[in-house]
Amino acid sequence: MPAPTDPLYPLQWHFPMLGDIETIWADYSGAGVKVGIYDDGIDYLHEDLAVNYDASLHVVNDSNNPVDPFPVGPADGHGTAVAGLIGAAMNGTGSVGVAHGATLTGVNVFNAGVYGFINAVDMNPFMNVMQQGVKFDVINNSWGRTPDYYPYDYEPTLDAIYSDLVATGRGGFGTVIVQSAGNNSIDSNGSVANASRFTATIAATLSGQAAWYSNHGTSILVAAPAAAFTTDRTDDADNLLSLISVPLYSTPSFVDIDDDGDLDVVVGTDPGALHTFINTGTSFVQATGAANPFNGITGLTAPSFVDLDGDGRADLVSGAANGQLRSFRNEGAGVFTALTGADNPFNGVDIGSYSTPSFADIDGDGDMDALLGNQSGGLLTFFNNGSGVFTQAIGGANPFNGLIVEGFSTPAFVDIDLDGDMDAVVGSQNGTLRTYLNNGAGVFTVATGAANPFNGFDVGRFSAPTFADIDDDGDMDAVVGEEFGTLYVLFNDGTGAFTSQSRFGYSDGEYTSRFGGTSASAPVTSGVVALMLEANPDLGWRDVQNILANSATFVGSAYTATVAGANENGVWQSNSAANWNGGGMHIHTNYGYGTVNAYNAVRMAEVWSLFGEAQTSQNEIEASGSAVFNVNATSAIAGGVTRTIDIIENVFIDHVALTLDFTGYIWDLFITLTSPDGTSLVVSDRAGDSSWGVAWPWTFGIDHLRGELSAGTWTLNIIDRNTSRSDFIRDAKLDIYGSSYSPDTVHHITDEFMTMVGFDPARSQIVEADGGRDWLNLAAVTEQIELFLNDTGGSLALGGVAAASLQGAFENAVGGDSNDGIYGNSFANEFHGGRGDDIIVGRDGADRLFGGRGHDVLYGGADDDNLEGGDGNDTLRGGAGDDVIDGGDGNDTAVFTGTANTFVDLRITTEQNTGHGLDRLVGIENILASAGNDHLIGNAANNILNGGSGHDSLSGGEGNDDLHGGTGDDVLEGGTGNDILRGGAGSDTALFTGAVNTVADLRTTAAQDTGHGVDRLFGIENLFSGEGDDWLIGSGAANLLSGGEGNDSLSGLLGDDTLEGGVGDDLMIGGAGTDTALFTGAIDTVVDLRKTGPQNTNHGLDTLRSIENVTSDAGADLLIGNNGANVLNAGAGDDVLRGGRGDDTLIGGLGNDILSGGPGADVFIFDTGLGPANVDVILDFTVLLDRIGLGAAIFDVLPFGGLAATAFASLTAGENATADHRIIYAFDLGDLFYDSDGEGGVAAVKFAQLDAGLALSHTDFFVF
């Protein structure tokens, strides 16, 4: 999908860290998923939230009245920011939420005056509103207590409510609870909510590393970016600068860049680039690329503008991280030229680090002096001698000598007290502003308390002031940069009093870039969960946690690092699962299984239900075991005290709860737990931090053993890191939660597979050794997949590179988004192609093949297969067996190959014998057959029917059909609609049926209105029409035109054509070539080719022109030729044939016919079964001119060609035939006999009557 047009979207840096979320957004937005945000309320009137907000889901109080969650105080912007990260609308305005179509509802639990206040003395209202969370699909808790291991009374009750929510929410699938890990930079396990198996506890990352403040530990499921840009409480005023944001440490300065008379803003950043924003009068628009005059200049952090050369234009002097100053001459028209060497008046000046210049006439001599801040917090003065030469004032000569702020001093000048001289305002690391008033003589005195107009103003950290008339009222307003790259505005009322806008939330305006913490990482995750639940509403709450874990990706330090990276508390390791990327799952105390990946998570969610029933509270199982310590850990040896716990039950692990019963100081203990498979986890490592003594059990949550099995010996080791105080351990218990063991293994493969193989080459062998029906889940793979299975293993290639060998029997697989190839074995496979144009082959076995999205090719192979194409234009081939072939959406083709005759009727959606099995076709638009004489019938859709080789019959039916006859003599009937009929090789027939006036012209391949639709005819030789008054026109080929009933006009044109008018008054014009008029049916046909006008043929008043031949059917026919060389073929019946002049061929056919050749060399044909009912009379046989043709199929003892002399006998009365005689002429009577065996036992059969006394010889006969 196109990128969102919301203006803050490019600044929402967390999105690229979530994988290819724009691809996910093409299908999902979180629509229909209800997210409850328990926080300090939501500004539900916000322009980016209102469209997704559902007030009908507000919780109610004890009186059943809805509780309004609108924020109470101005500072209550936390929940609004959280809501925006989850579900800000994609509407071209402001920011975008991860699930921008999800339903949002707020629950205010942080205002004392609101029902449900979390810190109330009476906790019942809070527990009540938490219980009402059952109405939500997802609950986001961007809050929690400090994990100090104190057993607060409310926590067991809250955990019990969470247990109910996951058991009963979403109709039993469970409400998903997303919990912030907290921002204390300690182990998250010290909070019951964080350690609970019912919550998905989320840590935070910044710039791909662990956030310095984020809690960590074995209870962390995954990490997510601490997103900053989101919705904020709507302010009363409109600050045009509120949407300006740069990466970090904004240091603004104003200058007219584009010479249009208004002030533009240039903002420095710590990365060392200057960002230019052009003032349009109604907004500030960032100038990028070549439009930014400082594009490509690096190292500049603090811009200031002053006329160095007296040309009336403001030149640039910028500080830098290295403490030096760089100068640029303003050439006009927005062009700045660097001044180097002696041309730079500050060449060689180095004041330490992070120089920040500002300019004013400090000494009152009429020129602009320089005041420089730096990292140490000092202020250095450089006086201008009037010629652009600046000299540092040392000691007492510096009016700011000894005036030190808290570091990173950033000065600016403005006439605060309106006395005509320039006072100094200085920002610092602590985020406040100090004012130094000028007495007019260059002496500056700090203004404190109320005398400082900025007293009490605090931007957080690293304040960087500058001044400009923002509101065009003639006085100078303050614009202040800060650590996170945004700008604050304080308006001057004209008397030197500065007032901030009426701010609500975090920043001026309706959006902020100052949000963060695990408060931000949780809603990012909740948004991903909403996308997952839209993709698959049938996920159990345990499924959601497992998907988040399996789909998470690397972040932070390298996997192979042996030393913790920045802000980390451990290194990456793999647990001992065997089904993730060829081995165990990567885990880290700071990141859990890694950072949330929306693409991976949603793709896995789509297919997760294939792998088994939803994992909910109802089917969760537990295994437990315990160990007795009764030892003072303080007195234990250096290696600590170790106990083992044996677990008999085999649970496929989701979560492990370790409960330790002790008296002492929990933060003294270094606790490790080792699973039966050998994964060793540090459960607690506070290294002797101070804490209060406790005397109660504490339960640690361990989420990092997913995919392992519980049965076996667990090892628990505890070391006391503080031997100065007593820590007595009584016992420990393990409660292991998860699913029943099953040999049906799901192997999850992601794009990290090759990376993991690089770390551990053994992962390149994916082993399946425990039987069952197993899955290869490649749904999250973006590269092209080539999977080949055989009965003992197989191979896997990713992106065209060999990735893994498979060992063992694998049955099922799910593909990804690319154009994948999946090939099965002899087992009953189930394959899902996913997206992309996939090739899926089941081979032997009763397979289930699903194409998914894309234009897929599915081939079932042997046995009874089930093929479903899904979306896209798919090609499905069932193969042998009784198959179900379901095309799904799109324009789909069923393929039938081999030599069998295929019979398919797409109108039938139940079983039909296709010649390849008892197949069921659903959602199929097209058929492709192969060898064989096929019979294919379409339906009301636009069908493509392809007969392939063989003599095929294709009928399109309704719709705009495309019929391909292929090789062979085919019959194509388009039916209604605008059809294309392609005859291909062979003598092919277009069939038009029904009481429609058909008009068809074989001379053109262009579209023509045939009366049945606007059709196109290619490679068609013959036309058959129905009951209408038809007009059929041939081409240059030998055409057969059959009009059927109705008064038809048939025109053969070129070629040797056959014209059948049928019943009705027809006009038959043969045209050039030797053409035949055909009359069929049991009708006494009467045709006289000498007539060119209408004649009663007994089929109608027909007109025959340019017709040379006549063929009739059953009936007592009278066929008369003309002066041409006619072929008269009467068929069955006692017929009369008169050739007339010309060399005619007369074929009496069955029956006792009378044949008269007339003048000319005529041929009389005998090729039908002999007998007394089939004796023809030849009235005018002329020896040596006429000839008699004998069909070899009837006269079967005679060889082809001329009749041998010995085979013929002309006998008079009393003469006997010899054994060689086969054709015998009775000279006296004129009878003509066929004797198949000479003097044998079979009597001669009379087949013709000629005149007696003819001088017949063998030369008057031929065999054909």
mmCIF file with all atom_site columns, N, CA and C in Angstrom, residues 369-418:
data_model
loop_
_atom_site.group_PDB
_atom_site.id
_atom_site.type_symbol
_atom_site.label_atom_id
_atom_site.label_alt_id
_atom_site.label_comp_id
_atom_site.label_asym_id
_atom_site.label_entity_id
_atom_site.label_seq_id
_atom_site.pdbx_PDB_ins_code
_atom_site.Cartn_x
_atom_site.Cartn_y
_atom_site.Cartn_z
_atom_site.occupancy
_atom_site.B_iso_or_equiv
_atom_site.pdbx_formal_charge
_atom_site.auth_seq_id
_atom_site.auth_comp_id
_atom_site.auth_asym_id
_atom_site.auth_atom_id
_atom_site.pdbx_PDB_model_num
ATOM 1   N N  . ASP A 1 369 ? 29.142 41.831 19.165 1.00 0.00 ? 369 ASP A N  1
ATOM 2   C CA . ASP A 1 369 ? 30.116 40.984 19.841 1.00 0.00 ? 369 ASP A CA 1
ATOM 3   C C  . ASP A 1 369 ? 29.547 39.558 19.954 1.00 0.00 ? 369 ASP A C  1
ATOM 4   N N  . ALA A 1 370 ? 30.425 38.647 20.325 1.00 0.00 ? 370 ALA A N  1
ATOM 5   C CA . ALA A 1 370 ? 30.029 37.246 20.401 1.00 0.00 ? 370 ALA A CA 1
ATOM 6   C C  . ALA A 1 370 ? 30.085 36.750 21.825 1.00 0.00 ? 370 ALA A C  1
ATOM 7   N N  . LEU A 1 371 ? 29.061 35.996 22.222 1.00 0.00 ? 371 LEU A N  1
ATOM 8   C CA . LEU A 1 371 ? 29.036 35.320 23.510 1.00 0.00 ? 371 LEU A CA 1
ATOM 9   C C  . LEU A 1 371 ? 28.894 33.824 23.231 1.00 0.00 ? 371 LEU A C  1
ATOM 10  N N  . LEU A 1 372 ? 29.819 33.036 23.759 1.00 0.00 ? 372 LEU A N  1
ATOM 11  C CA . LEU A 1 372 ? 29.865 31.609 23.441 1.00 0.00 ? 372 LEU A CA 1
ATOM 12  C C  . LEU A 1 372 ? 29.648 30.771 24.693 1.00 0.00 ? 372 LEU A C  1
ATOM 13  N N  . GLY A 1 373 ? 28.723 29.812 24.601 1.00 0.00 ? 373 GLY A N  1
ATOM 14  C CA . GLY A 1 373 ? 28.587 28.807 25.637 1.00 0.00 ? 373 GLY A CA 1
ATOM 15  C C  . GLY A 1 373 ? 29.335 27.551 25.262 1.00 0.00 ? 373 GLY A C  1
ATOM 16  N N  . ASN A 1 374 ? 29.475 26.647 26.252 1.00 0.00 ? 374 ASN A N  1
ATOM 17  C CA . ASN A 1 374 ? 30.143 25.377 25.958 1.00 0.00 ? 374 ASN A CA 1
ATOM 18  C C  . ASN A 1 374 ? 29.674 24.301 26.918 1.00 0.00 ? 374 ASN A C  1
ATOM 19  N N  . GLN A 1 375 ? 30.252 23.104 26.774 1.00 0.00 ? 375 GLN A N  1
ATOM 20  C CA . GLN A 1 375 ? 29.785 21.958 27.549 1.00 0.00 ? 375 GLN A CA 1
ATOM 21  C C  . GLN A 1 375 ? 29.970 22.161 29.041 1.00 0.00 ? 375 GLN A C  1
ATOM 22  N N  . SER A 1 376 ? 31.032 22.872 29.435 1.00 0.00 ? 376 SER A N  1
ATOM 23  C CA . SER A 1 376 ? 31.308 23.035 30.864 1.00 0.00 ? 376 SER A CA 1
ATOM 24  C C  . SER A 1 376 ? 30.367 24.020 31.526 1.00 0.00 ? 376 SER A C  1
ATOM 25  N N  . GLY A 1 377 ? 29.579 24.760 30.747 1.00 0.00 ? 377 GLY A N  1
ATOM 26  C CA . GLY A 1 377 ? 28.616 25.685 31.324 1.00 0.00 ? 377 GLY A CA 1
ATOM 27  C C  . GLY A 1 377 ? 29.097 27.111 31.435 1.00 0.00 ? 377 GLY A C  1
ATOM 28  N N  . GLY A 1 378 ? 30.317 27.394 30.985 1.00 0.00 ? 378 GLY A N  1
ATOM 29  C CA . GLY A 1 378 ? 30.843 28.758 31.053 1.00 0.00 ? 378 GLY A CA 1
ATOM 30  C C  . GLY A 1 378 ? 30.327 29.609 29.904 1.00 0.00 ? 378 GLY A C  1
ATOM 31  N N  . LEU A 1 379 ? 30.566 30.926 29.992 1.00 0.00 ? 379 LEU A N  1
ATOM 32  C CA . LEU A 1 379 ? 30.202 31.880 28.946 1.00 0.00 ? 379 LEU A CA 1
ATOM 33  C C  . LEU A 1 379 ? 31.439 32.691 28.591 1.00 0.00 ? 379 LEU A C  1
ATOM 34  N N  . LEU A 1 380 ? 31.843 32.658 27.345 1.00 0.00 ? 380 LEU A N  1
ATOM 35  C CA . LEU A 1 380 ? 33.052 33.331 26.889 1.00 0.00 ? 380 LEU A CA 1
ATOM 36  C C  . LEU A 1 380 ? 32.664 34.472 25.956 1.00 0.00 ? 380 LEU A C  1
ATOM 37  N N  . THR A 1 381 ? 33.270 35.640 26.163 1.00 0.00 ? 381 THR A N  1
ATOM 38  C CA . THR A 1 381 ? 32.943 36.824 25.378 1.00 0.00 ? 381 THR A CA 1
ATOM 39  C C  . THR A 1 381 ? 34.084 37.134 24.416 1.00 0.00 ? 381 THR A C  1
ATOM 40  N N  . PHE A 1 382 ? 33.714 37.443 23.156 1.00 0.00 ? 382 PHE A N  1
ATOM 41  C CA . PHE A 1 382 ? 34.669 37.874 22.130 1.00 0.00 ? 382 PHE A CA 1
ATOM 42  C C  . PHE A 1 382 ? 34.167 39.208 21.594 1.00 0.00 ? 382 PHE A C  1
ATOM 43  N N  . PHE A 1 383 ? 35.000 40.301 21.841 1.00 0.00 ? 383 PHE A N  1
ATOM 44  C CA . PHE A 1 383 ? 34.582 41.628 21.401 1.00 0.00 ? 383 PHE A CA 1
ATOM 45  C C  . PHE A 1 383 ? 34.999 41.860 19.958 1.00 0.00 ? 383 PHE A C  1
ATOM 46  N N  . ASN A 1 384 ? 34.093 42.534 19.233 1.00 0.00 ? 384 ASN A N  1
ATOM 47  C CA . ASN A 1 384 ? 34.314 42.895 17.832 1.00 0.00 ? 384 ASN A CA 1
ATOM 48  C C  . ASN A 1 384 ? 34.964 44.266 17.801 1.00 0.00 ? 384 ASN A C  1
ATOM 49  N N  . ASN A 1 385 ? 36.074 44.398 17.070 1.00 0.00 ? 385 ASN A N  1
ATOM 50  C CA . ASN A 1 385 ? 36.762 45.690 17.004 1.00 0.00 ? 385 ASN A CA 1
ATOM 51  C C  . ASN A 1 385 ? 36.166 46.626 15.961 1.00 0.00 ? 385 ASN A C  1
ATOM 52  N N  . GLY A 1 386 ? 35.063 46.238 15.385 1.00 0.00 ? 386 GLY A N  1
ATOM 53  C CA . GLY A 1 386 ? 34.416 47.064 14.369 1.00 0.00 ? 386 GLY A CA 1
ATOM 54  C C  . GLY A 1 386 ? 34.823 46.705 12.975 1.00 0.00 ? 386 GLY A C  1
ATOM 55  N N  . SER A 1 387 ? 35.873 45.909 12.837 1.00 0.00 ? 387 SER A N  1
ATOM 56  C CA . SER A 1 387 ? 36.337 45.476 11.512 1.00 0.00 ? 387 SER A CA 1
ATOM 57  C C  . SER A 1 387 ? 36.100 43.998 11.297 1.00 0.00 ? 387 SER A C  1
ATOM 58  N N  . GLY A 1 388 ? 35.313 43.408 12.155 1.00 0.00 ? 388 GLY A N  1
ATOM 59  C CA . GLY A 1 388 ? 35.031 41.978 12.011 1.00 0.00 ? 388 GLY A CA 1
ATOM 60  C C  . GLY A 1 388 ? 36.090 41.104 12.621 1.00 0.00 ? 388 GLY A C  1
ATOM 61  N N  . VAL A 1 389 ? 36.941 41.692 13.470 1.00 0.00 ? 389 VAL A N  1
ATOM 62  C CA . VAL A 1 389 ? 37.954 40.911 14.174 1.00 0.00 ? 389 VAL A CA 1
ATOM 63  C C  . VAL A 1 389 ? 37.486 40.744 15.616 1.00 0.00 ? 389 VAL A C  1
ATOM 64  N N  . PHE A 1 390 ? 37.433 39.470 16.065 1.00 0.00 ? 390 PHE A N  1
ATOM 65  C CA . PHE A 1 390 ? 36.919 39.163 17.391 1.00 0.00 ? 390 PHE A CA 1
ATOM 66  C C  . PHE A 1 390 ? 38.064 38.736 18.305 1.00 0.00 ? 390 PHE A C  1
ATOM 67  N N  . THR A 1 391 ? 38.113 39.365 19.505 1.00 0.00 ? 391 THR A N  1
ATOM 68  C CA . THR A 1 391 ? 39.161 39.075 20.474 1.00 0.00 ? 391 THR A CA 1
ATOM 69  C C  . THR A 1 391 ? 38.529 38.663 21.789 1.00 0.00 ? 391 THR A C  1
ATOM 70  N N  . GLN A 1 392 ? 39.015 37.539 22.343 1.00 0.00 ? 392 GLN A N  1
ATOM 71  C CA . GLN A 1 392 ? 38.426 37.050 23.585 1.00 0.00 ? 392 GLN A CA 1
ATOM 72  C C  . GLN A 1 392 ? 38.731 37.976 24.737 1.00 0.00 ? 392 GLN A C  1
ATOM 73  N N  . ALA A 1 393 ? 37.672 38.223 25.540 1.00 0.00 ? 393 ALA A N  1
ATOM 74  C CA . ALA A 1 393 ? 37.828 39.013 26.771 1.00 0.00 ? 393 ALA A CA 1
ATOM 75  C C  . ALA A 1 393 ? 38.151 38.048 27.898 1.00 0.00 ? 393 ALA A C  1
ATOM 76  N N  . ILE A 1 394 ? 39.292 38.287 28.579 1.00 0.00 ? 394 ILE A N  1
ATOM 77  C CA . ILE A 1 394 ? 39.786 37.371 29.595 1.00 0.00 ? 394 ILE A CA 1
ATOM 78  C C  . ILE A 1 394 ? 39.544 37.952 30.974 1.00 0.00 ? 394 ILE A C  1
ATOM 79  N N  . GLY A 1 395 ? 39.235 37.056 31.911 1.00 0.00 ? 395 GLY A N  1
ATOM 80  C CA . GLY A 1 395 ? 39.116 37.469 33.304 1.00 0.00 ? 395 GLY A CA 1
ATOM 81  C C  . GLY A 1 395 ? 38.032 38.497 33.498 1.00 0.00 ? 395 GLY A C  1
ATOM 82  N N  . GLY A 1 396 ? 38.353 39.569 34.209 1.00 0.00 ? 396 GLY A N  1
ATOM 83  C CA . GLY A 1 396 ? 37.376 40.597 34.522 1.00 0.00 ? 396 GLY A CA 1
ATOM 84  C C  . GLY A 1 396 ? 36.863 41.325 33.301 1.00 0.00 ? 396 GLY A C  1
ATOM 85  N N  . ALA A 1 397 ? 37.601 41.255 32.190 1.00 0.00 ? 397 ALA A N  1
ATOM 86  C CA . ALA A 1 397 ? 37.140 41.920 30.972 1.00 0.00 ? 397 ALA A CA 1
ATOM 87  C C  . ALA A 1 397 ? 35.935 41.208 30.375 1.00 0.00 ? 397 ALA A C  1
ATOM 88  N N  . ASN A 1 398 ? 35.704 39.959 30.777 1.00 0.00 ? 398 ASN A N  1
ATOM 89  C CA . ASN A 1 398 ? 34.546 39.202 30.315 1.00 0.00 ? 398 ASN A CA 1
ATOM 90  C C  . ASN A 1 398 ? 33.369 39.504 31.220 1.00 0.00 ? 398 ASN A C  1
ATOM 91  N N  . PRO A 1 399 ? 32.346 40.153 30.722 1.00 0.00 ? 399 PRO A N  1
ATOM 92  C CA . PRO A 1 399 ? 31.226 40.514 31.603 1.00 0.00 ? 399 PRO A CA 1
ATOM 93  C C  . PRO A 1 399 ? 30.540 39.285 32.210 1.00 0.00 ? 399 PRO A C  1
ATOM 94  N N  . PHE A 1 400 ? 30.802 38.121 31.681 1.00 0.00 ? 400 PHE A N  1
ATOM 95  C CA . PHE A 1 400 ? 30.185 36.902 32.204 1.00 0.00 ? 400 PHE A CA 1
ATOM 96  C C  . PHE A 1 400 ? 31.208 36.023 32.931 1.00 0.00 ? 400 PHE A C  1
ATOM 97  N N  . ASN A 1 401 ? 32.295 36.602 33.289 1.00 0.00 ? 401 ASN A N  1
ATOM 98  C CA . ASN A 1 401 ? 33.329 35.853 33.980 1.00 0.00 ? 401 ASN A CA 1
ATOM 99  C C  . ASN A 1 401 ? 32.773 35.276 35.283 1.00 0.00 ? 401 ASN A C  1
ATOM 100 N N  . GLY A 1 402 ? 32.927 33.961 35.445 1.00 0.00 ? 402 GLY A N  1
ATOM 101 C CA . GLY A 1 402 ? 32.469 33.318 36.672 1.00 0.00 ? 402 GLY A CA 1
ATOM 102 C C  . GLY A 1 402 ? 31.001 32.941 36.689 1.00 0.00 ? 402 GLY A C  1
ATOM 103 N N  . LEU A 1 403 ? 30.260 33.346 35.664 1.00 0.00 ? 403 LEU A N  1
ATOM 104 C CA . LEU A 1 403 ? 28.844 32.983 35.616 1.00 0.00 ? 403 LEU A CA 1
ATOM 105 C C  . LEU A 1 403 ? 28.726 31.605 34.950 1.00 0.00 ? 403 LEU A C  1
ATOM 106 N N  . ILE A 1 404 ? 28.598 30.596 35.769 1.00 0.00 ? 404 ILE A N  1
ATOM 107 C CA . ILE A 1 404 ? 28.603 29.212 35.286 1.00 0.00 ? 404 ILE A CA 1
ATOM 108 C C  . ILE A 1 404 ? 27.206 28.630 35.472 1.00 0.00 ? 404 ILE A C  1
ATOM 109 N N  . VAL A 1 405 ? 26.674 28.003 34.417 1.00 0.00 ? 405 VAL A N  1
ATOM 110 C CA . VAL A 1 405 ? 25.413 27.275 34.542 1.00 0.00 ? 405 VAL A CA 1
ATOM 111 C C  . VAL A 1 405 ? 25.726 25.779 34.661 1.00 0.00 ? 405 VAL A C  1
ATOM 112 N N  . GLU A 1 406 ? 24.716 24.951 34.624 1.00 0.00 ? 406 GLU A N  1
ATOM 113 C CA . GLU A 1 406 ? 24.895 23.534 34.959 1.00 0.00 ? 406 GLU A CA 1
ATOM 114 C C  . GLU A 1 406 ? 25.474 22.706 33.823 1.00 0.00 ? 406 GLU A C  1
ATOM 115 N N  . GLY A 1 407 ? 26.075 23.305 32.878 1.00 0.00 ? 407 GLY A N  1
ATOM 116 C CA . GLY A 1 407 ? 26.643 22.571 31.764 1.00 0.00 ? 407 GLY A CA 1
ATOM 117 C C  . GLY A 1 407 ? 25.887 22.837 30.481 1.00 0.00 ? 407 GLY A C  1
ATOM 118 N N  . PHE A 1 408 ? 26.599 22.805 29.361 1.00 0.00 ? 408 PHE A N  1
ATOM 119 C CA . PHE A 1 408 ? 26.010 23.024 28.044 1.00 0.00 ? 408 PHE A CA 1
ATOM 120 C C  . PHE A 1 408 ? 25.280 24.369 27.994 1.00 0.00 ? 408 PHE A C  1
ATOM 121 N N  . SER A 1 409 ? 26.013 25.409 28.354 1.00 0.00 ? 409 SER A N  1
ATOM 122 C CA . SER A 1 409 ? 25.440 26.763 28.321 1.00 0.00 ? 409 SER A CA 1
ATOM 123 C C  . SER A 1 409 ? 25.126 27.153 26.889 1.00 0.00 ? 409 SER A C  1
ATOM 124 N N  . THR A 1 410 ? 23.927 27.715 26.712 1.00 0.00 ? 410 THR A N  1
ATOM 125 C CA . THR A 1 410 ? 23.467 28.115 25.378 1.00 0.00 ? 410 THR A CA 1
ATOM 126 C C  . THR A 1 410 ? 22.862 29.507 25.496 1.00 0.00 ? 410 THR A C  1
ATOM 127 N N  . PRO A 1 411 ? 23.625 30.576 25.132 1.00 0.00 ? 411 PRO A N  1
ATOM 128 C CA . PRO A 1 411 ? 23.157 31.949 25.353 1.00 0.00 ? 411 PRO A CA 1
ATOM 129 C C  . PRO A 1 411 ? 22.351 32.495 24.176 1.00 0.00 ? 411 PRO A C  1
ATOM 130 N N  . ALA A 1 412 ? 21.517 33.482 24.497 1.00 0.00 ? 412 ALA A N  1
ATOM 131 C CA . ALA A 1 412 ? 20.786 34.246 23.491 1.00 0.00 ? 412 ALA A CA 1
ATOM 132 C C  . ALA A 1 412 ? 20.579 35.645 24.042 1.00 0.00 ? 412 ALA A C  1
ATOM 133 N N  . PHE A 1 413 ? 20.350 36.613 23.165 1.00 0.00 ? 413 PHE A N  1
ATOM 134 C CA . PHE A 1 413 ? 20.183 38.005 23.587 1.00 0.00 ? 413 PHE A CA 1
ATOM 135 C C  . PHE A 1 413 ? 18.808 38.521 23.199 1.00 0.00 ? 413 PHE A C  1
ATOM 136 N N  . VAL A 1 414 ? 18.256 39.347 24.130 1.00 0.00 ? 414 VAL A N  1
ATOM 137 C CA . VAL A 1 414 ? 16.990 40.012 23.894 1.00 0.00 ? 414 VAL A CA 1
ATOM 138 C C  . VAL A 1 414 ? 16.870 41.129 24.925 1.00 0.00 ? 414 VAL A C  1
ATOM 139 N N  . ASP A 1 415 ? 16.151 42.166 24.604 1.00 0.00 ? 415 ASP A N  1
ATOM 140 C CA . ASP A 1 415 ? 15.928 43.242 25.575 1.00 0.00 ? 415 ASP A CA 1
ATOM 141 C C  . ASP A 1 415 ? 14.769 42.839 26.474 1.00 0.00 ? 415 ASP A C  1
ATOM 142 N N  . ILE A 1 416 ? 15.119 42.191 27.570 1.00 0.00 ? 416 ILE A N  1
ATOM 143 C CA . ILE A 1 416 ? 14.101 41.672 28.480 1.00 0.00 ? 416 ILE A CA 1
ATOM 144 C C  . ILE A 1 416 ? 13.350 42.811 29.165 1.00 0.00 ? 416 ILE A C  1
ATOM 145 N N  . ASP A 1 417 ? 14.112 43.790 29.702 1.00 0.00 ? 417 ASP A N  1
ATOM 146 C CA . ASP A 1 417 ? 13.506 44.830 30.557 1.00 0.00 ? 417 ASP A CA 1
ATOM 147 C C  . ASP A 1 417 ? 13.175 46.106 29.807 1.00 0.00 ? 417 ASP A C  1
ATOM 148 N N  . LEU A 1 418 ? 13.250 46.049 28.474 1.00 0.00 ? 418 LEU A N  1
ATOM 149 C CA . LEU A 1 418 ? 12.823 47.158 27.616 1.00 0.00 ? 418 LEU A CA 1
ATOM 150 C C  . LEU A 1 418 ? 13.545 48.464 27.944 1.00 0.00 ? 418 LEU A C  1
#
